[in-house]
Coordinates of C-alpha atoms in Angstrom, one line a residue:
Chain A
M23 CA 148.2 149.2 82.5
A24 CA 151.7 149.8 83.5
E25 CA 152.3 152.4 85.9
R26 CA 153.5 156.3 84.2
S27 CA 156.4 157.9 84.9
F28 CA 155.6 161.5 86.6
E29 CA 153.5 163.7 84.2
V30 CA 152.6 167.4 85.0
S31 CA 149.3 166.5 83.0
R32 CA 148.3 163.7 85.3
L33 CA 148.1 165.7 88.5
P34 CA 144.7 166.3 90.1
G35 CA 143.2 169.4 89.0
F36 CA 145.5 169.9 86.2
A37 CA 142.7 169.4 83.4
T38 CA 140.3 171.3 85.2
I39 CA 143.2 174.9 86.2
A40 CA 144.1 174.5 82.5
I41 CA 140.6 174.7 81.0
A42 CA 139.2 177.9 83.7
V43 CA 142.4 179.8 82.3
F44 CA 142.1 179.0 79.0
V45 CA 137.9 180.0 79.8
L46 CA 139.2 183.3 81.9
L47 CA 141.7 184.3 78.7
Y48 CA 139.1 184.0 75.8
L49 CA 135.1 184.1 77.1
P50 CA 135.4 187.6 77.1
I51 CA 136.8 187.8 73.3
A52 CA 134.2 184.6 72.4
T53 CA 131.2 186.7 73.8
L54 CA 132.3 190.0 72.0
V55 CA 132.5 187.8 68.6
V56 CA 129.2 186.3 69.1
F57 CA 127.3 189.6 69.8
S58 CA 128.6 190.8 67.1
F59 CA 126.4 188.7 65.1
N60 CA 123.4 189.5 67.4
S61 CA 120.2 190.6 65.5
G62 CA 119.1 193.3 68.5
P63 CA 120.3 195.8 69.2
S64 CA 121.6 195.2 73.0
I65 CA 125.1 193.9 73.2
A66 CA 123.7 191.7 76.6
V67 CA 120.7 190.0 75.2
W68 CA 121.0 187.5 72.5
Q69 CA 118.4 188.5 70.1
G70 CA 119.1 185.7 66.9
W71 CA 122.0 185.6 64.1
S72 CA 122.5 188.1 62.4
L73 CA 125.2 190.0 59.9
H74 CA 123.4 193.4 60.1
W75 CA 126.2 195.3 62.3
Y76 CA 128.7 194.4 60.3
S77 CA 126.9 196.0 57.1
D78 CA 125.8 198.8 59.4
A79 CA 129.5 199.5 60.2
W80 CA 130.9 198.8 56.2
N81 CA 127.8 201.5 55.4
N82 CA 128.8 203.7 58.6
E83 CA 130.8 206.9 56.7
A84 CA 132.3 207.6 60.1
V85 CA 133.5 204.0 60.3
K86 CA 134.7 204.3 57.2
G87 CA 137.1 207.3 57.6
A88 CA 138.1 206.0 61.4
T89 CA 139.3 203.0 59.6
F90 CA 141.3 204.9 56.6
R91 CA 142.6 206.8 58.7
S92 CA 143.7 204.0 61.2
L93 CA 145.5 202.3 58.2
I94 CA 146.9 205.5 56.9
I95 CA 148.6 206.3 59.9
A96 CA 149.7 202.6 61.0
T97 CA 150.9 202.3 57.6
A98 CA 153.2 205.4 57.3
A99 CA 154.0 205.5 61.2
S100 CA 155.2 202.0 60.6
A101 CA 157.3 202.3 57.6
I102 CA 159.1 205.5 59.1
A103 CA 159.2 203.1 62.5
T104 CA 160.8 200.0 60.8
T105 CA 163.0 202.3 58.8
V106 CA 164.3 203.8 62.0
A107 CA 164.6 201.0 64.2
T108 CA 166.4 199.3 61.2
M109 CA 169.2 202.0 61.1
A110 CA 168.9 201.4 64.7
A111 CA 169.8 198.1 64.8
L112 CA 172.3 197.9 62.6
G113 CA 174.0 201.1 64.6
T114 CA 174.5 199.3 67.7
T115 CA 175.0 195.6 66.6
R116 CA 177.7 196.3 63.4
R117 CA 179.8 198.2 64.5
A118 CA 182.7 198.0 68.0
A119 CA 181.1 198.4 71.6
F120 CA 181.2 201.9 72.2
G121 CA 180.7 204.3 75.5
G122 CA 177.3 204.3 76.5
Q123 CA 175.7 201.9 74.3
T124 CA 173.3 200.7 77.2
F125 CA 172.1 204.4 77.6
I126 CA 171.5 204.1 73.8
Y127 CA 169.7 201.0 74.2
V128 CA 167.3 202.8 76.9
V129 CA 167.0 205.8 74.8
I130 CA 165.6 203.4 71.9
N131 CA 163.5 201.8 74.2
Q132 CA 162.1 204.7 76.0
P133 CA 159.0 204.5 75.0
L134 CA 158.2 200.8 76.3
M135 CA 158.7 202.1 79.7
V136 CA 157.6 205.8 80.2
P137 CA 154.1 205.5 81.0
E138 CA 152.2 206.3 77.9
I139 CA 149.8 209.2 79.4
V140 CA 153.2 210.7 80.1
T141 CA 154.2 210.6 76.5
A142 CA 150.5 211.7 75.3
V143 CA 150.1 214.5 77.6
A144 CA 154.0 215.5 76.8
L145 CA 153.3 215.1 72.6
L146 CA 150.0 217.0 73.3
I147 CA 151.6 220.4 74.6
L148 CA 154.7 220.0 72.1
F149 CA 152.3 219.5 68.8
G150 CA 150.0 222.1 71.0
V151 CA 152.9 224.6 70.3
I152 CA 153.6 223.3 67.0
K153 CA 150.0 223.8 65.6
Q154 CA 149.9 227.6 67.0
A155 CA 153.2 228.3 65.5
T156 CA 152.3 226.8 61.8
G157 CA 148.4 226.3 61.7
Y158 CA 149.0 222.7 60.3
Q159 CA 146.3 220.3 61.4
G160 CA 146.9 217.4 59.4
L161 CA 147.3 214.0 60.5
A162 CA 151.4 214.0 60.5
Y163 CA 151.2 214.9 64.2
L164 CA 149.0 211.2 64.7
I165 CA 152.3 209.6 62.5
I166 CA 154.7 211.0 64.3
A167 CA 153.6 210.4 67.4
H168 CA 152.7 206.6 66.4
A169 CA 156.4 206.1 64.7
A170 CA 157.6 207.2 67.6
F171 CA 156.2 204.8 70.3
C172 CA 156.0 202.0 67.5
T173 CA 159.9 202.2 66.9
P174 CA 161.1 199.9 70.0
F175 CA 158.8 197.6 68.9
A176 CA 160.3 197.4 65.6
Y177 CA 163.7 197.7 67.1
L178 CA 163.3 194.6 68.9
P179 CA 162.7 191.9 66.3
I180 CA 165.5 193.6 63.7
R181 CA 167.9 193.6 66.3
A182 CA 167.5 190.1 67.6
R183 CA 167.7 189.1 64.2
L184 CA 170.9 190.9 63.5
E185 CA 172.2 189.7 66.5
G186 CA 171.6 186.1 65.6
M187 CA 173.1 186.6 62.6
D188 CA 176.3 184.9 61.5
L189 CA 179.0 187.7 61.1
S190 CA 181.4 185.8 59.5
L191 CA 178.9 186.2 56.6
E192 CA 179.4 189.7 55.9
T193 CA 183.3 188.9 56.1
A194 CA 183.1 186.5 53.7
A195 CA 181.1 188.7 51.1
S196 CA 183.9 191.3 52.3
D197 CA 186.6 188.7 51.4
L198 CA 184.4 188.1 48.2
Y199 CA 185.2 191.7 46.6
A200 CA 181.8 193.4 48.0
N201 CA 182.4 196.5 49.3
P202 CA 180.5 197.8 52.1
W203 CA 177.0 198.9 50.0
Q204 CA 177.2 195.3 48.2
T205 CA 177.4 193.7 51.5
F206 CA 174.9 195.0 53.2
R207 CA 172.5 195.1 49.9
H208 CA 173.2 191.2 49.0
V209 CA 173.8 189.5 52.5
T210 CA 173.2 191.5 55.5
L211 CA 169.6 192.8 54.0
P212 CA 168.0 189.5 52.6
L213 CA 169.2 187.8 55.9
L214 CA 167.6 190.7 57.9
A215 CA 164.6 190.9 55.7
P216 CA 161.8 188.6 57.8
G217 CA 163.5 190.5 61.2
I218 CA 162.0 193.7 59.3
A219 CA 159.2 192.3 57.9
A220 CA 158.1 190.9 61.4
G221 CA 159.7 194.5 63.2
A222 CA 157.0 196.4 60.6
M223 CA 154.3 194.4 61.2
L224 CA 154.2 194.3 65.3
A225 CA 154.8 198.4 64.7
F226 CA 151.8 198.0 62.2
V227 CA 149.4 196.4 64.8
I228 CA 150.6 198.6 67.7
S229 CA 149.5 201.9 66.0
L230 CA 145.9 200.3 64.9
D231 CA 145.4 199.6 68.6
D232 CA 146.7 202.8 70.3
V233 CA 144.2 205.1 72.4
V234 CA 146.2 206.9 74.7
I235 CA 148.0 209.2 72.8
T236 CA 145.9 209.0 69.7
E237 CA 143.2 210.6 72.0
F238 CA 145.8 213.1 73.0
V239 CA 147.3 214.2 70.1
K240 CA 144.6 214.3 67.5
S241 CA 142.9 217.2 66.0
G242 CA 138.9 217.2 65.8
G243 CA 137.3 215.1 63.0
Q244 CA 140.8 212.7 63.0
D245 CA 139.2 209.5 65.1
T246 CA 141.1 206.3 64.3
L247 CA 139.0 203.6 64.7
P248 CA 140.1 202.9 68.6
T249 CA 139.1 206.2 69.4
Y250 CA 135.9 206.3 67.4
M251 CA 134.6 203.1 69.3
L252 CA 135.9 205.3 72.5
G253 CA 133.6 207.9 71.7
Q254 CA 130.9 205.1 70.6
M255 CA 130.9 203.8 74.3
R256 CA 130.1 207.1 76.0
R257 CA 126.9 207.0 74.0
A258 CA 124.4 204.1 73.1
I259 CA 126.7 201.2 72.3
T260 CA 125.2 199.0 69.9
P261 CA 127.0 195.5 68.3
E262 CA 128.2 197.8 65.6
V263 CA 131.2 198.0 68.1
N264 CA 131.5 194.5 68.7
A265 CA 131.7 194.3 64.8
I266 CA 134.2 196.4 64.5
S267 CA 136.2 195.0 67.4
T268 CA 135.8 191.6 65.6
A269 CA 137.2 193.0 62.3
L270 CA 140.2 194.2 64.1
L271 CA 140.9 191.0 66.0
G272 CA 141.0 189.0 62.7
L273 CA 143.2 191.6 61.1
T274 CA 145.6 191.2 64.4
I275 CA 145.1 187.6 64.1
V276 CA 146.9 187.4 60.7
L277 CA 149.5 190.0 61.3
L278 CA 150.4 188.5 64.3
T279 CA 150.2 184.6 62.7
L280 CA 152.5 186.4 59.9
F281 CA 154.9 187.7 62.5
F282 CA 155.1 184.0 64.5
I283 CA 156.1 182.7 61.1
L284 CA 158.6 185.0 60.3
T285 CA 160.7 185.2 63.6
R286 CA 160.2 181.6 64.1
K287 CA 163.4 180.0 64.4
K288 CA 164.8 177.6 61.4
N289 CA 165.7 174.0 62.1
Chain B
M1 CA 214.1 179.1 46.9
T2 CA 213.8 181.6 43.5
Q3 CA 210.4 181.5 42.9
K4 CA 208.2 184.4 42.9
V5 CA 207.1 186.0 46.4
A6 CA 203.3 185.3 46.7
I7 CA 203.0 186.8 50.4
T8 CA 205.4 189.0 52.2
A9 CA 204.9 189.7 55.9
Q10 CA 207.1 192.3 57.2
N11 CA 208.1 192.6 61.4
V12 CA 204.1 192.4 61.4
V13 CA 202.8 193.1 65.4
K14 CA 199.0 193.2 66.2
A15 CA 198.1 194.0 69.0
F16 CA 194.3 193.6 71.1
G17 CA 193.5 196.1 74.0
Q18 CA 194.7 199.2 75.2
G19 CA 198.3 199.9 77.2
A20 CA 199.1 197.7 79.7
A21 CA 196.5 195.3 79.3
A22 CA 197.6 194.5 75.5
V23 CA 198.0 191.5 74.6
R24 CA 200.0 191.0 71.5
A25 CA 198.4 188.0 69.4
L26 CA 201.5 188.4 66.9
D27 CA 205.0 189.9 67.9
N28 CA 207.0 190.7 65.1
V29 CA 206.6 188.0 62.8
S30 CA 208.0 188.4 59.1
V31 CA 207.8 185.2 56.8
E32 CA 207.8 184.9 52.6
I33 CA 205.5 182.3 51.3
A34 CA 206.4 181.5 47.8
A35 CA 204.0 181.6 44.6
G36 CA 202.4 178.4 44.2
E37 CA 203.5 176.9 47.4
F38 CA 201.3 175.0 50.0
F39 CA 202.5 176.6 53.1
T40 CA 200.6 175.8 56.8
L41 CA 200.7 177.7 59.9
L42 CA 200.9 175.2 62.4
G43 CA 200.2 175.9 66.0
P44 CA 197.9 175.4 69.2
S45 CA 195.0 177.3 69.8
G46 CA 195.8 181.2 70.8
C47 CA 199.6 181.1 69.1
G48 CA 198.5 183.7 66.5
K49 CA 198.0 181.6 63.0
T50 CA 194.6 182.9 63.0
T51 CA 195.1 186.0 62.9
L52 CA 198.3 186.2 61.0
L53 CA 195.9 184.8 58.4
R54 CA 193.5 187.2 59.2
L55 CA 195.3 190.4 58.7
I56 CA 196.9 188.6 55.3
A57 CA 193.0 188.8 54.4
G58 CA 192.3 192.2 55.8
F59 CA 189.8 191.5 58.1
E60 CA 192.2 193.1 60.9
M61 CA 194.6 195.5 60.7
P62 CA 198.1 195.3 62.0
T63 CA 199.4 197.3 64.8
A64 CA 202.6 197.6 63.1
G65 CA 204.6 196.1 59.9
T66 CA 203.5 195.5 56.3
I67 CA 202.3 192.9 54.6
L68 CA 202.3 192.5 50.8
I69 CA 200.8 190.5 48.4
D70 CA 202.0 189.7 44.9
G71 CA 204.6 192.7 45.5
A72 CA 201.9 195.2 46.4
D73 CA 201.5 196.9 49.9
V74 CA 198.3 195.8 50.6
T75 CA 198.8 196.6 54.9
E76 CA 196.0 199.0 54.7
K77 CA 193.8 198.0 51.9
P78 CA 190.2 196.5 52.9
P79 CA 189.7 192.6 52.1
N80 CA 187.4 193.3 49.1
H81 CA 190.7 195.1 47.6
R82 CA 193.3 192.2 48.4
P83 CA 193.4 189.2 45.5
V84 CA 192.6 186.6 48.1
N85 CA 189.8 184.6 49.2
T86 CA 189.4 182.7 52.3
V87 CA 187.9 179.0 53.6
F88 CA 186.6 179.7 56.5
Q89 CA 186.3 177.4 59.3
S90 CA 182.6 177.8 59.6
Y91 CA 182.1 177.8 55.7
A92 CA 180.3 181.5 56.2
L93 CA 178.2 180.1 53.3
F94 CA 175.3 182.3 52.5
P95 CA 172.2 180.7 53.5
H96 CA 170.0 182.7 51.3
L97 CA 172.0 181.7 48.2
T98 CA 172.0 178.6 46.3
V99 CA 175.2 176.4 45.7
A100 CA 175.6 178.2 42.5
E101 CA 175.2 181.6 43.6
N102 CA 177.5 181.1 46.8
I103 CA 179.8 179.8 44.2
G104 CA 179.4 182.8 42.0
F105 CA 179.4 185.1 44.3
G106 CA 182.6 186.6 44.4
L107 CA 182.6 187.0 40.4
K108 CA 179.3 188.8 40.3
M109 CA 180.7 191.7 42.9
Q110 CA 183.6 191.8 41.0
G111 CA 181.1 192.6 37.9
R112 CA 182.1 190.1 35.7
P113 CA 180.1 189.2 32.6
K114 CA 176.8 187.0 33.8
A115 CA 178.1 184.3 31.0
E116 CA 181.5 184.6 32.5
V117 CA 180.0 184.2 36.3
A118 CA 178.0 181.2 34.9
A119 CA 180.8 179.3 32.9
T120 CA 183.3 179.9 35.8
T121 CA 180.8 178.7 38.6
A122 CA 179.6 175.2 36.1
E123 CA 184.0 174.9 36.0
M124 CA 184.3 175.1 39.7
L125 CA 181.0 173.0 40.0
E126 CA 183.0 170.6 38.4
L127 CA 186.2 170.6 39.7
V128 CA 184.8 170.1 43.5
K129 CA 181.8 167.3 41.9
L130 CA 179.0 169.2 42.7
E131 CA 177.6 169.7 39.1
Q132 CA 174.2 167.7 40.9
M133 CA 173.6 170.1 43.9
A134 CA 173.8 173.7 41.9
D135 CA 170.3 174.6 42.7
R136 CA 170.3 173.6 46.4
K137 CA 170.4 175.7 49.0
T138 CA 173.5 175.3 51.0
S139 CA 171.4 173.9 54.2
Q140 CA 170.5 170.9 51.9
L141 CA 174.1 169.6 52.2
S142 CA 176.1 167.7 54.4
G143 CA 179.2 169.1 56.1
G144 CA 181.2 167.4 53.3
Q145 CA 179.5 169.1 50.4
Q146 CA 179.3 172.6 52.2
Q147 CA 183.4 172.8 52.7
R148 CA 183.6 171.8 48.7
V149 CA 181.1 174.7 48.2
A150 CA 182.8 176.7 50.5
L151 CA 186.6 175.9 48.5
A152 CA 184.6 176.2 45.2
R153 CA 183.4 179.8 46.2
A154 CA 186.9 180.9 47.2
L155 CA 188.9 179.3 44.4
A156 CA 186.1 181.0 41.5
P157 CA 187.7 184.3 41.8
R158 CA 191.0 182.4 40.8
P159 CA 192.5 184.6 43.8
K160 CA 196.7 184.8 44.3
V161 CA 196.3 182.9 47.4
L162 CA 193.9 181.0 49.1
L163 CA 193.6 181.4 52.9
L164 CA 192.2 177.8 54.7
D165 CA 191.2 178.5 58.3
E166 CA 191.1 175.0 59.9
P167 CA 188.6 174.0 57.2
L168 CA 188.8 170.4 58.1
S169 CA 188.2 170.4 62.0
A170 CA 184.4 170.0 61.5
L171 CA 184.9 166.9 59.8
D172 CA 184.9 163.7 61.0
L173 CA 188.3 161.8 60.8
K174 CA 187.6 159.9 57.2
L175 CA 186.5 162.6 55.7
R176 CA 188.7 164.8 56.3
K177 CA 191.4 162.2 55.4
E178 CA 189.5 162.4 51.8
M179 CA 189.7 166.3 51.9
Q180 CA 193.3 166.8 52.8
V181 CA 193.9 164.5 49.4
E182 CA 191.1 166.9 47.9
L183 CA 192.8 169.7 48.7
K184 CA 196.5 168.8 47.7
R185 CA 194.7 168.0 44.3
L186 CA 192.9 171.0 44.3
Q187 CA 196.2 173.2 45.1
T188 CA 198.3 171.3 42.4
E189 CA 195.6 171.2 39.4
T190 CA 195.1 175.0 40.1
G191 CA 198.6 176.2 41.0
I192 CA 197.5 178.6 43.2
T193 CA 199.3 179.5 46.5
F194 CA 197.5 177.6 49.4
V195 CA 198.3 179.5 53.3
F196 CA 196.4 176.7 55.6
V197 CA 196.1 177.3 59.5
T198 CA 195.6 174.4 61.6
H199 CA 196.4 172.9 64.9
D200 CA 197.1 169.5 63.6
Q201 CA 200.4 168.3 63.1
E202 CA 199.4 165.5 60.9
E203 CA 197.6 167.3 58.5
A204 CA 200.3 170.0 58.3
L205 CA 203.5 167.2 58.0
T206 CA 201.0 165.4 55.1
M207 CA 200.3 168.4 52.9
S208 CA 202.4 171.0 52.9
D209 CA 205.5 172.3 51.2
R210 CA 206.8 174.4 54.0
I211 CA 205.5 174.7 57.5
A212 CA 205.7 177.9 60.1
V213 CA 205.5 176.4 63.5
M214 CA 203.6 179.2 65.7
S215 CA 203.8 179.9 69.2
A216 CA 203.4 182.8 71.7
G217 CA 202.9 184.9 68.5
K218 CA 206.1 184.2 67.5
I219 CA 207.3 182.1 64.3
Q220 CA 209.4 179.4 66.0
Q221 CA 210.3 177.9 62.7
I222 CA 209.9 177.5 59.1
G223 CA 210.8 174.8 56.5
A224 CA 209.6 171.7 54.7
P225 CA 207.8 169.4 56.9
R226 CA 211.1 166.5 57.1
D227 CA 213.2 169.6 58.1
I228 CA 210.7 170.5 61.1
Y229 CA 210.1 166.7 62.1
T230 CA 213.7 165.4 62.1
R231 CA 215.7 169.1 63.0
P232 CA 213.5 171.0 65.2
V233 CA 215.5 174.1 66.3
N234 CA 213.8 174.3 70.0
R235 CA 212.0 172.2 73.0
F236 CA 208.6 174.1 71.7
V237 CA 209.0 172.7 67.9
A238 CA 209.7 169.4 68.9
S239 CA 207.3 168.5 71.5
F240 CA 204.8 170.1 69.4
I241 CA 205.8 168.0 66.1
G242 CA 205.5 164.0 66.9
E243 CA 206.4 162.7 70.2
T244 CA 209.7 163.7 71.6
N245 CA 212.1 161.9 74.5
F246 CA 214.1 165.4 76.3
L247 CA 216.9 163.8 78.1
P248 CA 219.1 166.8 80.0
V249 CA 222.7 167.1 78.8
D250 CA 226.0 168.6 79.7
P251 CA 228.3 169.0 76.5
S252 CA 231.1 166.9 75.8
P253 CA 233.6 166.5 73.1
H254 CA 232.1 163.6 71.7
G255 CA 228.5 164.6 71.7
A256 CA 226.6 164.8 74.6
R257 CA 227.2 163.7 78.7
L258 CA 224.2 162.3 80.3
S259 CA 223.3 162.7 84.0
T260 CA 224.4 158.8 84.3
G261 CA 227.4 159.2 83.3
D262 CA 226.8 157.9 79.4
V263 CA 228.1 159.9 76.3
I264 CA 225.8 160.0 73.3
A265 CA 227.0 161.1 70.1
A266 CA 224.9 164.2 68.9
D267 CA 224.8 166.7 66.2
G268 CA 223.4 170.2 67.2
D269 CA 224.2 172.6 69.8
G270 CA 221.9 173.2 73.1
T271 CA 221.8 171.6 76.4
V272 CA 218.8 169.1 75.5
L273 CA 219.2 166.0 73.7
I274 CA 216.1 164.8 71.8
V275 CA 215.6 161.3 70.2
R276 CA 212.3 160.0 68.6
P277 CA 210.5 157.3 70.5
E278 CA 211.1 155.5 67.2
Q279 CA 214.7 156.0 67.0
L280 CA 215.2 153.9 70.0
R281 CA 216.1 150.1 70.2
L282 CA 215.7 147.9 73.0
G283 CA 217.8 144.9 74.0
P284 CA 218.5 142.3 76.4
A285 CA 220.2 144.3 79.3
G286 CA 223.9 143.5 79.8
V287 CA 224.6 142.4 76.1
G288 CA 226.8 145.1 74.2
A289 CA 226.7 148.9 74.6
G290 CA 223.5 150.8 75.5
L291 CA 221.8 152.8 78.5
A292 CA 220.5 150.6 81.1
A293 CA 217.2 151.3 82.1
K294 CA 214.1 149.8 83.6
V295 CA 210.6 149.0 81.7
T296 CA 207.8 150.9 83.8
G297 CA 205.1 150.4 81.9
V298 CA 203.9 149.0 78.3
V299 CA 201.0 150.5 76.1
Y300 CA 199.9 148.6 73.3
F301 CA 199.1 150.5 70.1
G302 CA 198.4 147.9 67.3
T303 CA 201.1 148.3 64.7
D304 CA 203.4 149.1 67.5
I305 CA 203.7 149.1 71.5
H306 CA 205.3 152.1 73.8
V307 CA 207.2 151.0 76.2
N308 CA 207.8 153.1 79.1
L309 CA 211.5 153.3 80.5
M310 CA 213.3 154.8 83.3
L311 CA 217.2 155.3 83.0
A312 CA 219.2 154.9 86.3
D313 CA 219.1 158.8 87.0
G314 CA 215.6 158.7 87.0
T315 CA 214.9 160.3 83.5
A316 CA 211.8 159.1 81.8
L317 CA 211.8 157.9 78.0
T318 CA 209.3 156.4 75.6
A319 CA 210.0 153.8 72.9
R320 CA 208.2 152.7 70.1
V321 CA 208.9 149.3 68.9
P322 CA 207.2 146.8 66.6
S323 CA 204.7 145.1 68.2
P324 CA 205.0 141.7 69.6
V325 CA 202.3 139.8 67.2
D326 CA 204.4 141.4 64.4
G327 CA 208.1 139.6 65.5
G328 CA 209.0 142.4 67.5
A329 CA 210.6 141.3 71.4
D330 CA 207.9 141.7 74.0
F331 CA 208.5 143.7 77.3
A332 CA 207.2 143.2 81.0
T333 CA 207.3 146.1 83.5
G334 CA 210.4 145.9 85.4
Q335 CA 212.0 144.0 83.5
D336 CA 215.7 145.8 82.6
V337 CA 216.7 146.5 79.2
A338 CA 219.6 148.3 77.4
V339 CA 218.6 151.4 75.3
T340 CA 220.1 151.8 72.3
F341 CA 220.1 155.2 69.7
Q342 CA 219.2 154.5 65.8
P343 CA 222.7 156.0 64.5
G344 CA 222.1 160.0 63.8
A345 CA 218.7 159.8 65.8
A346 CA 220.2 162.0 68.8
R347 CA 220.0 165.8 68.3
L348 CA 220.9 168.3 70.5
I349 CA 218.6 171.6 71.1
R350 CA 218.2 174.6 73.0
E351 CA 215.5 174.9 75.6

């Protein structure tokens, strides 16, 4: 057999290290998924296959309520965040460079940099004042809080898409008698749509997953799925939590797969 | 020319940047382009030709000056209110639309009835011979086909003027030659005024009715291709269009006196004598008239050869003569020759 040229996969120990890394990454998740099918009440002792924790979770009113709440918040928050992010992305890419542009980027992306716990405490205090003043206790607080920290996640793919777009397309549209609104409607928006969809999905997943800010901001009886699970952990823990996590994992995988398909470079 | 004027630019200035750092991309440019004309803006990159085109299209606003299209002042109007369409260097085809939708875009934006959009689109597809491609996405087309879609899209709304920004530069040589013929045909068939930007002098010479040679934000010369080639007004135009020999001279009552003392009959006015390489004749040294020169090199070009020469005073010249295989005389480096000018070939220009 002829001598092969250098190839990283032929270095000694390559396969061992690669396998070790994948085991470390996925063993916990695999364990979680496997024990969601445990017939017994333990998350550590295997007692045989069963789907009853899924049906338990499905029939648990508290889980249903939390799931429903999570979906409402994630849908509303990602819709607001995506709209705001789209406008922000247009405002920062579709005009002449202006003084303080970097500052604007920093402000938009602030939730990525400020520790979540700081935002959580700040929102707790602010919303506390508003709750006192208005008496309103509804889900709007959670939706606004989620929209705020989801905005940068929606902003990044949308801005990337806008920056990658050939500006001469919009010039060509105006040359072909499109007014600014028609140019946006017929050229910019259709070309931006994959970026907007990707941003919305990312925002949705981030909102669905949030614990810290939700825990601080929620009023009584406003548990989302993650905070419900956190609450369960404090009591007797059963594979029901595994079943819910597995379902969330499945949903997230679907959304992130769509995200990667949408943001994939053409050609 | 007594024809109608399609475009008038009056004292147009375009400066980029502010204050002392401002760069004048266009420096007081005035030009009139006649209706139905194939007009070319020719010059090296950075000469302002594309800036002038973008000002006519309305993508940029002039710093000073006025632009009229078909007699109407459009200086302040946005591109969608100007009766001109552009073929972009990058084509700028809409990737999310089909070929037919791309071509119909302008008419649709103008709010024309659906039937008219469909009919004109079909007509344009036929004009550029892309009937089979109507429902394709533009990314599925070759470069030459994309080029033709870009042309059809710009022609579909029947603009008063078609602006073409180096549209052939992305094509390979063979396709470029075909498209030159195609463009000329389209211009003749449609009768639309074409304003064509290029840095390729051959493209300009073969296609244009008139050429404006630009350099450093100014128009150096406007004229028919033949005028520009045979009667350039200055050194820039003479060197940019074709190859030219430049000889410093002193004025003399009978023409121009070279530093070798020879006097050459020449038209024009100025202190530089120009003569095209193909207008030089080489003969044996010492026989009859002619400037004494030494051959310093011979370069073979297929149909002809370029003979590099040096005059007694050290001035370098190039002569283009028929290739030896075609019956021309051969030359060797170091050989002495006599250089004669074709009658009327030498011209005097200003620096």
